[in-house]
CSV table of C-alpha atoms in Angstrom, one decimal:
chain,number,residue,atom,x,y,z
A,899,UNK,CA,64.1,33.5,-43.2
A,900,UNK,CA,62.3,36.3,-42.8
A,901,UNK,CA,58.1,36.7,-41.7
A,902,UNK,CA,55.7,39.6,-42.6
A,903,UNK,CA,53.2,39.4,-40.3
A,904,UNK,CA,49.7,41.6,-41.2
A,905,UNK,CA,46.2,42.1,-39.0
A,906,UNK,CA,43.7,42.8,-41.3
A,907,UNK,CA,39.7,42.7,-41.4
A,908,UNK,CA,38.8,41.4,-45.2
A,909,UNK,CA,39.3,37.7,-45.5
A,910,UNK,CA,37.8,37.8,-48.7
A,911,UNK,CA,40.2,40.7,-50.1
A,912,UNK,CA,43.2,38.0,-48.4
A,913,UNK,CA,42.0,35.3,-50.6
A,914,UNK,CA,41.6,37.5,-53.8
A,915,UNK,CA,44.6,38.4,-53.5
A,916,UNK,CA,46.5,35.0,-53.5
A,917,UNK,CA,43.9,33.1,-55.6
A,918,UNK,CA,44.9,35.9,-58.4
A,919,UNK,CA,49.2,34.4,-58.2
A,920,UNK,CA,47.2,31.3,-59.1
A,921,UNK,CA,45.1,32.0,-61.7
A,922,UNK,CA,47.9,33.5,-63.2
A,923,UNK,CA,50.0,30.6,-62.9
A,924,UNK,CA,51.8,32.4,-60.7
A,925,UNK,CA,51.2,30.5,-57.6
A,926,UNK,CA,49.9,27.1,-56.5
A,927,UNK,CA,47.9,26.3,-53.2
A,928,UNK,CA,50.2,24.1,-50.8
A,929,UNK,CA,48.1,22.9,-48.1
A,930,UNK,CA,45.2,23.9,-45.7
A,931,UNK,CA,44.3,23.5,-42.1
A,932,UNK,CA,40.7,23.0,-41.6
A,933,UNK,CA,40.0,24.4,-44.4
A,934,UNK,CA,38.8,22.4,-48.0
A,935,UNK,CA,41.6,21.1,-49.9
A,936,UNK,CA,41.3,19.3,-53.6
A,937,UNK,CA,44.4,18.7,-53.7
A,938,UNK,CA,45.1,20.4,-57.0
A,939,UNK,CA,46.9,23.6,-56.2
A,940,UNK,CA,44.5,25.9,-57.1
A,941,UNK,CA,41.5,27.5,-54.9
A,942,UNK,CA,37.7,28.0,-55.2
A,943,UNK,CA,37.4,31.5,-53.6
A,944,UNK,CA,33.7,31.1,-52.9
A,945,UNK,CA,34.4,27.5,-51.1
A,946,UNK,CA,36.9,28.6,-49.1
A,947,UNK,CA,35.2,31.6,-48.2
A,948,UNK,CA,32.5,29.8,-46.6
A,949,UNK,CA,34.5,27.0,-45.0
A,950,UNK,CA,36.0,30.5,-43.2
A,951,UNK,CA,32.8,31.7,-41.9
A,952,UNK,CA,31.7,28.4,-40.5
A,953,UNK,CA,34.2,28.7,-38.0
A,954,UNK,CA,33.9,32.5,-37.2
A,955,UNK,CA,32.4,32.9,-33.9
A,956,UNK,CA,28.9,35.1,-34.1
A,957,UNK,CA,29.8,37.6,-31.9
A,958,UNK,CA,34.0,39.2,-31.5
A,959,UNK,CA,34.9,42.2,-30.5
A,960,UNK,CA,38.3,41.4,-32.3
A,961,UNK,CA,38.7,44.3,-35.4
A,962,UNK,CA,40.9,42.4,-37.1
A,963,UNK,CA,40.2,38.7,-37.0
A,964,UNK,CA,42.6,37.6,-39.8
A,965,UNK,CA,46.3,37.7,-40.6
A,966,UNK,CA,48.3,37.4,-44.0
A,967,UNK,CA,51.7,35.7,-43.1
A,968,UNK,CA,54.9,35.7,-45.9
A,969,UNK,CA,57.8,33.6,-45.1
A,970,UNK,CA,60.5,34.2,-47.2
A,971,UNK,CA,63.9,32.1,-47.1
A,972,UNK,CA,67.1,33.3,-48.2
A,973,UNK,CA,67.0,33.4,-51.9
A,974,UNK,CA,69.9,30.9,-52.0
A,975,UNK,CA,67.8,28.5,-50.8
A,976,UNK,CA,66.0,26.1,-52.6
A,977,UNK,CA,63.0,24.5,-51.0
A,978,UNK,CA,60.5,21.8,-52.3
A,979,UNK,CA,56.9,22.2,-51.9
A,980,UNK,CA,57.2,19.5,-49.3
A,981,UNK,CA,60.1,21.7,-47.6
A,982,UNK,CA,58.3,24.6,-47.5
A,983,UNK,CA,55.2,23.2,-46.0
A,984,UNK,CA,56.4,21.6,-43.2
A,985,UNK,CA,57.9,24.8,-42.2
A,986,UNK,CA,55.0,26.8,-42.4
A,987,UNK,CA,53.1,24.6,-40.6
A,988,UNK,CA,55.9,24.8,-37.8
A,989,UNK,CA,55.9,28.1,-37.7
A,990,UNK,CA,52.2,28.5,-37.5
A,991,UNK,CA,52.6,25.9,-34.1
A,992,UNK,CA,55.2,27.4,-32.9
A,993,UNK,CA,53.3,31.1,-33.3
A,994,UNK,CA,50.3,29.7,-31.4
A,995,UNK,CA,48.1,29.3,-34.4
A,996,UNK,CA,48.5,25.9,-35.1
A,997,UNK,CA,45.0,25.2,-34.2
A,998,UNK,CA,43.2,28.1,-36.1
A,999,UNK,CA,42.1,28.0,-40.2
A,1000,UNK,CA,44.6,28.7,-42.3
A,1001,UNK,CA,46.0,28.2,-46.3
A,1002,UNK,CA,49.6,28.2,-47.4
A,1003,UNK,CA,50.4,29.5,-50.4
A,1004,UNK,CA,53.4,29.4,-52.8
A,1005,UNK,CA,54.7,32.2,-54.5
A,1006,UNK,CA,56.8,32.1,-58.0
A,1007,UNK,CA,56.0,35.6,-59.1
A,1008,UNK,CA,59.8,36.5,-58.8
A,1009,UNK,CA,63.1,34.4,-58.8
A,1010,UNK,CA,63.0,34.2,-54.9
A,1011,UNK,CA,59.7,31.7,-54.1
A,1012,UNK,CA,58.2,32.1,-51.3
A,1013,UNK,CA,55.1,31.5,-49.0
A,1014,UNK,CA,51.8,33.6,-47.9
A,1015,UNK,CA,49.8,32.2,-45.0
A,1016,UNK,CA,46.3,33.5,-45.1
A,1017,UNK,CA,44.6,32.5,-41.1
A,1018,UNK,CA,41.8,33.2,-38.9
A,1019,UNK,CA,43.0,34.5,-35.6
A,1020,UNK,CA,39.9,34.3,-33.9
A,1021,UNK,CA,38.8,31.3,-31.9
A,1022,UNK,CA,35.1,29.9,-32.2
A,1023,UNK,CA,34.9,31.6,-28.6
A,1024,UNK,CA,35.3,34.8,-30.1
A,1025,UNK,CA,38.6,35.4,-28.2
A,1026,UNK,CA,41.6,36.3,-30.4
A,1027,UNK,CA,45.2,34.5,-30.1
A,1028,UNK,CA,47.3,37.1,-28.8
A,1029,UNK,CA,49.5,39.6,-30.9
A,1030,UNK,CA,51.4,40.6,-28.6
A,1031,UNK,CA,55.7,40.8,-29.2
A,1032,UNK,CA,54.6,39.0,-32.8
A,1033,UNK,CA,57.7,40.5,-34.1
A,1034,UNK,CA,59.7,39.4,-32.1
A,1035,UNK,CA,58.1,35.7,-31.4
A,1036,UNK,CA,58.1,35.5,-35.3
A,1037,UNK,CA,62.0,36.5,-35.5
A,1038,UNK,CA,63.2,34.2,-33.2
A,1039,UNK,CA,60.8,31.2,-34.4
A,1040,UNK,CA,62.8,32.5,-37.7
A,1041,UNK,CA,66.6,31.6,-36.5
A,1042,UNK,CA,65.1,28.4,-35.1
A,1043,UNK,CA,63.8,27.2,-38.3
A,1044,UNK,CA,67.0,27.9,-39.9
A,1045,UNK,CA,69.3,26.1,-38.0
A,1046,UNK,CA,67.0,23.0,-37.7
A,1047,UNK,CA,66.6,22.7,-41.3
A,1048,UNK,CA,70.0,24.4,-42.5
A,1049,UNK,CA,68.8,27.1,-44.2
A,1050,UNK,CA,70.8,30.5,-44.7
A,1051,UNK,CA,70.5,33.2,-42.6
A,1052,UNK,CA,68.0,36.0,-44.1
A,1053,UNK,CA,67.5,39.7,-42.7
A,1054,UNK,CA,65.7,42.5,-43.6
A,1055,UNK,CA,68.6,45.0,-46.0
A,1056,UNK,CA,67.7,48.1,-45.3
A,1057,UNK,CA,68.4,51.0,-47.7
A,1058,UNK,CA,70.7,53.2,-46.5
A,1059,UNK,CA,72.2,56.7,-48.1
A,1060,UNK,CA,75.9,54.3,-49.3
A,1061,UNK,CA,73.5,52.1,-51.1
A,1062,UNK,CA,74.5,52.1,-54.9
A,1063,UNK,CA,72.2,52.8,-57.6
A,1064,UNK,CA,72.0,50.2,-60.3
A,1065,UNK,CA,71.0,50.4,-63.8
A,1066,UNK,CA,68.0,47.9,-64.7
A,1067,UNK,CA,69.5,44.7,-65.0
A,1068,UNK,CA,66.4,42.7,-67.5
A,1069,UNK,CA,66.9,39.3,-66.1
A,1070,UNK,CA,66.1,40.5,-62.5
A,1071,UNK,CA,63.2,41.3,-60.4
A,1072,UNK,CA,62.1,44.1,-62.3
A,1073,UNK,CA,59.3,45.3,-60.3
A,1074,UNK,CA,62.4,45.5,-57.3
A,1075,UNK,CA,64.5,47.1,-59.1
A,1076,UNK,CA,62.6,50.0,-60.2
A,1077,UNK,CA,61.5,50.3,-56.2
A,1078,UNK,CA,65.4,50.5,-55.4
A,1079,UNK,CA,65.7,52.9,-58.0
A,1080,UNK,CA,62.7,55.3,-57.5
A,1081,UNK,CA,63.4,55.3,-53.4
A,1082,UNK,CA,67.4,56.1,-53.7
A,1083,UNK,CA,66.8,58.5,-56.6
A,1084,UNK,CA,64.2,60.2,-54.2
A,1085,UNK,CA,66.2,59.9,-51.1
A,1086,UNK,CA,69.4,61.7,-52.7
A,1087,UNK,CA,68.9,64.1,-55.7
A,1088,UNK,CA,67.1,67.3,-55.9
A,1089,UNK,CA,65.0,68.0,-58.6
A,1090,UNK,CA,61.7,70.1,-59.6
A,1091,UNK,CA,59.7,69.1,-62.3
A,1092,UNK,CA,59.1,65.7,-64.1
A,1093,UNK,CA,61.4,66.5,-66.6
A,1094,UNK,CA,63.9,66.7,-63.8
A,1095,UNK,CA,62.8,63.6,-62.3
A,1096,UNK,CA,63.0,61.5,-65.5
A,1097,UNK,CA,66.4,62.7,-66.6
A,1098,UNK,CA,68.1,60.9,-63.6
A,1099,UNK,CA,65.6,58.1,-64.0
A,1100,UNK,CA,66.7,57.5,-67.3
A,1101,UNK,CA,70.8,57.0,-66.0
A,1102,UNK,CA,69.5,54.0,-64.9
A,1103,UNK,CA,66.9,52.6,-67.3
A,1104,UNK,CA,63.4,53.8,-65.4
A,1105,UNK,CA,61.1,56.1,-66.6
A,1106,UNK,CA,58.0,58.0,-64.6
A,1107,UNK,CA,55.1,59.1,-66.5
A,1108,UNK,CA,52.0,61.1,-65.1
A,1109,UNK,CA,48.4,59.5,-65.0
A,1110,UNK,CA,45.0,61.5,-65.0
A,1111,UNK,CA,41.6,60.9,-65.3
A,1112,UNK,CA,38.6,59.5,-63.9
A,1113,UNK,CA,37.1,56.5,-62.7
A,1114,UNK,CA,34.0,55.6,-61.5
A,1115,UNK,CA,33.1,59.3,-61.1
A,1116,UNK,CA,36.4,60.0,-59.2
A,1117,UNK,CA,39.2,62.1,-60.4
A,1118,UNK,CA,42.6,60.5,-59.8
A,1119,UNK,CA,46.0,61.6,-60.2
A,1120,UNK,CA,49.0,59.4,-60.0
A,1121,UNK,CA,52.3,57.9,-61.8
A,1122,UNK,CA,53.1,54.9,-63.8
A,1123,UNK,CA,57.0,53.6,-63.6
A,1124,UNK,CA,58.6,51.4,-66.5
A,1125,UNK,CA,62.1,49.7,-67.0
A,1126,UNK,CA,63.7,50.5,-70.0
A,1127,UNK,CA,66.8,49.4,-72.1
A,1128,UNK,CA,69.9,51.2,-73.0
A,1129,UNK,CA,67.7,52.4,-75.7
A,1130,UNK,CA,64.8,53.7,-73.5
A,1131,UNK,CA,62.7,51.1,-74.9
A,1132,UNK,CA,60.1,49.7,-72.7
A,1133,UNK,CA,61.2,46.3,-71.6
A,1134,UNK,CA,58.1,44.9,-69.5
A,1135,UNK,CA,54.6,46.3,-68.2
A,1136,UNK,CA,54.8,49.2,-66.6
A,1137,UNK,CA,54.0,49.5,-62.3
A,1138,UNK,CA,51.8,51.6,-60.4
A,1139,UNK,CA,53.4,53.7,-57.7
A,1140,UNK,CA,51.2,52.2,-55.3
A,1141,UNK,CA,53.1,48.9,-56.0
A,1142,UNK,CA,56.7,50.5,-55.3
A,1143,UNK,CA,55.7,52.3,-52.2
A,1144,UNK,CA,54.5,55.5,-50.9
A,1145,UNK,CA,57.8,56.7,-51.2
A,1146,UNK,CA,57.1,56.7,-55.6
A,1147,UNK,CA,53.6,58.3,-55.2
A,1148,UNK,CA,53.0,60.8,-56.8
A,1149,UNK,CA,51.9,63.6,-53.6
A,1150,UNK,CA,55.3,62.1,-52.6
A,1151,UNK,CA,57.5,63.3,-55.7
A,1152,UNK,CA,55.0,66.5,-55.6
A,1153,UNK,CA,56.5,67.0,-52.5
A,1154,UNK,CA,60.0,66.4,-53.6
A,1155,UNK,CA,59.4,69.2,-56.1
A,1156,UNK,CA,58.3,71.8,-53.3
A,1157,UNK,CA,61.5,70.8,-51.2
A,1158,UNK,CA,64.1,71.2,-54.1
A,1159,UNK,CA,62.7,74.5,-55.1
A,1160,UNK,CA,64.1,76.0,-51.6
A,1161,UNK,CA,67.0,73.9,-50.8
A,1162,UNK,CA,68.5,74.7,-54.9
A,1163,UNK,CA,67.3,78.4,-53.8
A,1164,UNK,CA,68.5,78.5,-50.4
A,1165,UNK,CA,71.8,77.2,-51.1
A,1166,UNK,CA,72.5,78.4,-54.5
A,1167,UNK,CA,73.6,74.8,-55.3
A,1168,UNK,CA,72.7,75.9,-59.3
A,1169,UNK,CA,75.5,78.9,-59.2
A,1170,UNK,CA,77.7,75.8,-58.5
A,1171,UNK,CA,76.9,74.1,-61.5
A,1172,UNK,CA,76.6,76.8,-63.9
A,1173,UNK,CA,80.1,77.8,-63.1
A,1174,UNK,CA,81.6,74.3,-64.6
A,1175,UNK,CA,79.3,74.0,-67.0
A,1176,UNK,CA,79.7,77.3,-68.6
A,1177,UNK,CA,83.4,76.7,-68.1
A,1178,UNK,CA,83.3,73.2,-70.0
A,1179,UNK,CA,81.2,75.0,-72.8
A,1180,UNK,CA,84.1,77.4,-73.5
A,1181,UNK,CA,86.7,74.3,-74.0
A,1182,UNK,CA,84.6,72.2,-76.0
A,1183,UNK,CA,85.1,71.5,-79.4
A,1184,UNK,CA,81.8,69.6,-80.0
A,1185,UNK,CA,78.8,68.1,-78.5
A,1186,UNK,CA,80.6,64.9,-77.9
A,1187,UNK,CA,83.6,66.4,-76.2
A,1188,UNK,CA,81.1,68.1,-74.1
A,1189,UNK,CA,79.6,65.8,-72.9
A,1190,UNK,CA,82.5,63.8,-71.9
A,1191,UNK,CA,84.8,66.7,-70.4
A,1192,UNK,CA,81.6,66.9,-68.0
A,1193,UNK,CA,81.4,63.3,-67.3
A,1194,UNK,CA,85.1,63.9,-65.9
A,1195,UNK,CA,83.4,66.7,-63.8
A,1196,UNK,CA,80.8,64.2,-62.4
A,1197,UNK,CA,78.2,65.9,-64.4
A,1198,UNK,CA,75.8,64.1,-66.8
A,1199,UNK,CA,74.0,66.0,-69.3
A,1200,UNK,CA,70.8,64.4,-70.9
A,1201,UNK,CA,69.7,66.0,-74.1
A,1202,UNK,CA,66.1,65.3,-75.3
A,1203,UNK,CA,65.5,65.4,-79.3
A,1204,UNK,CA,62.6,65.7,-81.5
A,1205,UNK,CA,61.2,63.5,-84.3
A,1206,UNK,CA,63.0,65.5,-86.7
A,1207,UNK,CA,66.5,65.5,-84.6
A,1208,UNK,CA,66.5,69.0,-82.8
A,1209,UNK,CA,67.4,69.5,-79.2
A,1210,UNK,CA,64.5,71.1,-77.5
A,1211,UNK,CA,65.6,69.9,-73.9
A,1212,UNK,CA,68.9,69.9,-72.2
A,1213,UNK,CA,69.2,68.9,-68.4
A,1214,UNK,CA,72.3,68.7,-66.0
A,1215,UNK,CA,72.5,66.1,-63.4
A,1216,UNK,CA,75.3,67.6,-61.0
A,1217,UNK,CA,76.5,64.2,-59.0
A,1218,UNK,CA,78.6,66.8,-56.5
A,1219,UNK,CA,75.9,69.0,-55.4
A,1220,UNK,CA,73.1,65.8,-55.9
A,1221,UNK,CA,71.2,68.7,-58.3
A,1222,UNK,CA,69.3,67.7,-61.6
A,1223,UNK,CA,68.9,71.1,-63.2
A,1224,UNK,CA,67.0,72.2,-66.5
A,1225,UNK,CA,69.7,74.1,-68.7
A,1226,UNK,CA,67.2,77.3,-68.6
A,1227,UNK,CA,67.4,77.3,-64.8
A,1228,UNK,CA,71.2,77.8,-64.7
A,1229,UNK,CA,70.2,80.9,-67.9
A,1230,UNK,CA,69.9,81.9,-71.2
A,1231,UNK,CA,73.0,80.3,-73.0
A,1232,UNK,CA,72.4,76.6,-71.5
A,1233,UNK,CA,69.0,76.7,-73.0
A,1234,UNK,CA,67.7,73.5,-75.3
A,1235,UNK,CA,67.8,76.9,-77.9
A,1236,UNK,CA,71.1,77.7,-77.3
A,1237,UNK,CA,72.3,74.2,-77.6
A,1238,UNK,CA,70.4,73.6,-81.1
A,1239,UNK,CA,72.6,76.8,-82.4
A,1240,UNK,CA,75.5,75.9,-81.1
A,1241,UNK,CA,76.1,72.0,-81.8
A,1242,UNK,CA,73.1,71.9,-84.9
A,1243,UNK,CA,73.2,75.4,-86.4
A,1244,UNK,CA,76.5,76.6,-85.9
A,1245,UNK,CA,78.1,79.0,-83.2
A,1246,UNK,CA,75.7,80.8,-80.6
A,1247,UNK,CA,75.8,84.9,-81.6
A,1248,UNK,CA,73.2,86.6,-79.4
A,1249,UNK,CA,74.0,84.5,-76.1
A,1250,UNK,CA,77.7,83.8,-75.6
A,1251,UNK,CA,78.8,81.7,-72.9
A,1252,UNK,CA,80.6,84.2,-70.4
A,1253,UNK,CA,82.8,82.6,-67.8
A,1254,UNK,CA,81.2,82.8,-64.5
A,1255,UNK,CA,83.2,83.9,-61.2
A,1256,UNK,CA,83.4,82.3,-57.9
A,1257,UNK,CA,80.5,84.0,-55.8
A,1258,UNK,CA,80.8,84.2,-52.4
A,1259,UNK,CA,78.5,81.9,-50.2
A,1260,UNK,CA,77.1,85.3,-48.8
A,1261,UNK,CA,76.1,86.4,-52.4
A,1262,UNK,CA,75.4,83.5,-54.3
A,1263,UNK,CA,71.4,83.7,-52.6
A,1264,UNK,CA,70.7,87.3,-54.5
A,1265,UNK,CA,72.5,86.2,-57.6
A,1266,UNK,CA,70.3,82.6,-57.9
A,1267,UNK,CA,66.9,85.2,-57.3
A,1268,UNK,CA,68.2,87.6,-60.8
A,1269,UNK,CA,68.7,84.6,-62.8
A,1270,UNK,CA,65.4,82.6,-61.9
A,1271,UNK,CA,63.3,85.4,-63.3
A,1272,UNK,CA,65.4,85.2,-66.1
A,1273,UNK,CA,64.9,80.9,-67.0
A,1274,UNK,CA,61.4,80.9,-65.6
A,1275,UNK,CA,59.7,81.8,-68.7
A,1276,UNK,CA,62.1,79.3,-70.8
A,1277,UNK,CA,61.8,76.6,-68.1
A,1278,UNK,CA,58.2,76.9,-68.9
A,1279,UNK,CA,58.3,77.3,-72.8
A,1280,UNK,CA,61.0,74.1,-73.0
A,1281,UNK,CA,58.4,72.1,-70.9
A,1282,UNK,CA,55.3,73.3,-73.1
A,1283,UNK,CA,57.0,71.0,-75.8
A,1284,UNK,CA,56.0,67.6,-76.4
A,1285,UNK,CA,57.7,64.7,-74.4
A,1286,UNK,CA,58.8,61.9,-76.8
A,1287,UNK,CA,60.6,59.3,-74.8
A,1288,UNK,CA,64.4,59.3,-73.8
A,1289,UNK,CA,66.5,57.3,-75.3
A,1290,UNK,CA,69.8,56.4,-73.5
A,1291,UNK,CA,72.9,56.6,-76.6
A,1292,UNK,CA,74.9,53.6,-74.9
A,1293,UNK,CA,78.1,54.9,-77.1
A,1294,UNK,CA,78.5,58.5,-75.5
A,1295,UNK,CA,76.2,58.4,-73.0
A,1296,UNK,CA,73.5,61.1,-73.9
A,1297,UNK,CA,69.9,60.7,-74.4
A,1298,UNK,CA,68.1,60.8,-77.4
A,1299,UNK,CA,64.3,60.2,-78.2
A,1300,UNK,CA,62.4,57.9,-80.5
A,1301,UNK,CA,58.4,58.2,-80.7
A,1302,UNK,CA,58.6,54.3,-82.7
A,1303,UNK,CA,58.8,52.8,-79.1
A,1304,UNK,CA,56.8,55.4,-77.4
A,1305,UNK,CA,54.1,53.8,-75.0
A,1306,UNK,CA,51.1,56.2,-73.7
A,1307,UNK,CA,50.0,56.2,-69.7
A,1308,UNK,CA,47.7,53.6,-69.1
A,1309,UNK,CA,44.9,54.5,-66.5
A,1310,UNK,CA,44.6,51.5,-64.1
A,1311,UNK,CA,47.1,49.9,-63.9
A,1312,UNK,CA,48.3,47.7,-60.8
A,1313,UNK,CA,51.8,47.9,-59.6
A,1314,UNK,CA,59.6,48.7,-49.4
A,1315,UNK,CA,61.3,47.0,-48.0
A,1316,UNK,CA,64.9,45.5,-49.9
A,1317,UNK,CA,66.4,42.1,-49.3
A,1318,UNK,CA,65.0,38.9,-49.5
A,1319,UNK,CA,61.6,39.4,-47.5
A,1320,UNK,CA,60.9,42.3,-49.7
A,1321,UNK,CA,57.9,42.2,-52.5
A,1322,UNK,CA,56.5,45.8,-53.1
A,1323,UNK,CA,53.2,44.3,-54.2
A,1324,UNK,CA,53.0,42.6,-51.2
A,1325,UNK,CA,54.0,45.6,-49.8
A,1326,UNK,CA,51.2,47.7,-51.6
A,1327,UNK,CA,48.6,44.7,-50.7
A,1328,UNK,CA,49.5,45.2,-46.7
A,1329,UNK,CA,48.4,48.6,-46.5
A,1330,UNK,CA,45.4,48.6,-48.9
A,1331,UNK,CA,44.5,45.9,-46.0
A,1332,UNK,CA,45.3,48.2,-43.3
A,1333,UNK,CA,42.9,51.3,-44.9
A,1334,UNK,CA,39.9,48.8,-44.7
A,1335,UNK,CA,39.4,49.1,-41.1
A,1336,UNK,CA,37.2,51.5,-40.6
A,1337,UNK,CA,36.1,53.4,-36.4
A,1338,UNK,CA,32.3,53.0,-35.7
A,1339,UNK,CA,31.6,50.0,-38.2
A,1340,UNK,CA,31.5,46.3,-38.2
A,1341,UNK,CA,34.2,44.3,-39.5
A,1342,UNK,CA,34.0,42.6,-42.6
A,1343,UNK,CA,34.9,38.9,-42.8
């Protein structure tokens, strides 16, 4: 079993957050300590609220008088409401609370239920239980409660650089899914622009898409993430990067950009994969067989069509060098322009594909510098066209676009840890309860 433990200052903003899983059927309220119960599973915010505050002392110098506990079995174990109550009253004993206010909760959000604990940690004294080695208290109380009630073992997985990258399975945790997919996409590929970003997205069934706008007065800039089927059609609602994790933010892939541009440069990782492209070009009869001889290269090309069929994008996801690469970046003749000629129109004339030669480490810098100037200004042109959304072509494994099943950015919408104590709302509710404290002011209960 694993425990998330979080100090926090907003016992209302705790309560709104867990009465919402209810009123959205969601969630169901297990059982209270000193706190009013109806015995019906749901929660009267307001009530509950108050029956808090009569047992706040007047006067604490405590900043942070409440905690937000989730206790999250293995998810190969199946627990009762009974079951899981008793245990999370144990655990509160065992943690010292046992005495305080608090609500348990029952999560059903996601295949693997689980339990929130929402508590006062402030005695009517105004003296706070102590905090001190929580993590480890809370771990060890964890293995107790396993063997005593024979539950499996549960750890927090971390993600690690050997961690495969899944494609979107639709009868899984979606909102999970797209978290493991945005993080180890982030952690291991280099890439520059959205475009970039979405064409290795779309290998596994995610797309990103940019939001702008104001509210309230205040200008915001972030991203939206959906899953997608083979198709690219939007399977479910889609998730704020807040939800995911800093890690999906969008000043975090911003800064993703700003690193790619000098590692790419730096190493002249793009010389590297122009020269098997351009060398697969010259074999191939055919869009197909291009596609496939670079598959056999580790080399995934994603084409992106418009309404009417034509190729105005091309990018090259280089699984040896971890590069995603716009065909303008690598020049001229691997252009979305150059494609439509050659595999729409008919053979390229103007811009034939010349083998290119080994270039020596030492050389391959200047060489990357002559050719940027050359793809900037069609890296810009092929991203000034319009984005209709990728399509994934499950038979050769290209992407296509479809505007039918297009869905616009939504302004306002809600959306890490992996393994079975992982929820990335939960994960995005724990720090919005963090950024409430604030130096010089009086906590809020």
């Amino acid at each position: 079993m694993v425990a998330k433990i979080s100090l926090g200052n907003s016992l209302y903003a705790a309560l709104t957050y867990n009465t919402e899983k209810i009123n959205k059927e969601k969630g169901r309220l297990l059982d209270t300590n000193k706190i009013y119960n109806d015995g019906s599973g749901s929660v009267n915010t307001h009530r509950v609220y108050e029956d808090f505050q009569r047992w706040m002392p007047a006067h604490t110098k405590t900043e942070r008088p409440m905690m937000h506990i989730s206790l999250n079995p293995h998810p190969d174990d199946r627990l009762s409401d009974t079951d899981y109550t008793r245990l999370a009253h144990e655990y509160m004993q065992k943690m010292g609370l046992g005495d305080m206010p608090y609500l348990i909760f029952k999560h059903e959000d996601i295949d693997r239920h689980h339990i929130h604990i929402v508590a006062l940690r402030v005695g009517t004294d105004g003296k706070a239980v102590s905090d001190k080695n929580n993590f480890y208290r809370s771990k060890d109380i964890c293995r107790e409660l396993e063997k005593k009630y024979g539950l499996k073992p549960a750890e927090r997985q971390r993600v690690s650089p050997d961690t495969p990258i899944m494609k979107i399975d639709p009868a899984g945790d979606l909102k999970r899914q797209v978290a493991n997919t945005v993080k180890l996409v982030g952690m291991r590929y280099r890439f520059q622009t959205m475009g970039e970003f979405n064409a290795i997205l779309s290998l596994y069934n995610v797309k990103a898409e940019q939001t702008d706008g104001r509210v309230n007065g205040r200008e915001y800039h972030g991203l939206v993430y959906f899953a997608t089927d083979d198709n690219g059609k939007v399977i479910a609602n889609p998730f704020k990067a807040s939800r995911l994790g800093r890690f999906a933010s969008r000043a975090a892939i911003d800064g993703r950009f700003e690193r790619a541009k000098k590692e790419i440069d730096d190493k002249a990782l793009a010389q590297r994969t122009k020269r098997i492209v351009a060398s697969v070009l010259i074999r191939s009869s055919g869009k197909e067989d291009f596609i496939e001889r670079l598959k056999a290269e580790k080399i995934d090309v994603v084409f992106r069509y418009s309404a009417e069929g034509r190729i105005y994008g091309a990018t090259f996801i280089d699984h040896n060098t971890m590069c995603v690469l716009n065909g303008s970046r690598l020049g001229r003749e691997f252009s979305a322009n150059a494609f439509e000629q050659r595999f729409n129109e008919g053979p390229v004339i103007d811009t034939p594909v010349v083998p290119v030669q080994n270039i020596p480490e030492d050389n391959a810098r200047t060489v990357g510098n002559e050719n940027r100037n050359q793809t900037d200004s069609d890296s810009s042109r092929s991203q000034s066209q319009p984005q209709p959304e990728a399509r994934t072509n499950s038979r050769h494994g290209h992407v296509q676009t479809d505007n039918s099943d297009y869905m616009p950015s939504i302004p306002g919408l809600d959306l890490f840890q992996v393994g079975p104590g992982y929820d990335p709302e939960e994960e995005a509710f724990y720090r919005a309860m963090q950024r409430r404290k604030k130096k010089g002011r009086r906590p809020k209960f």
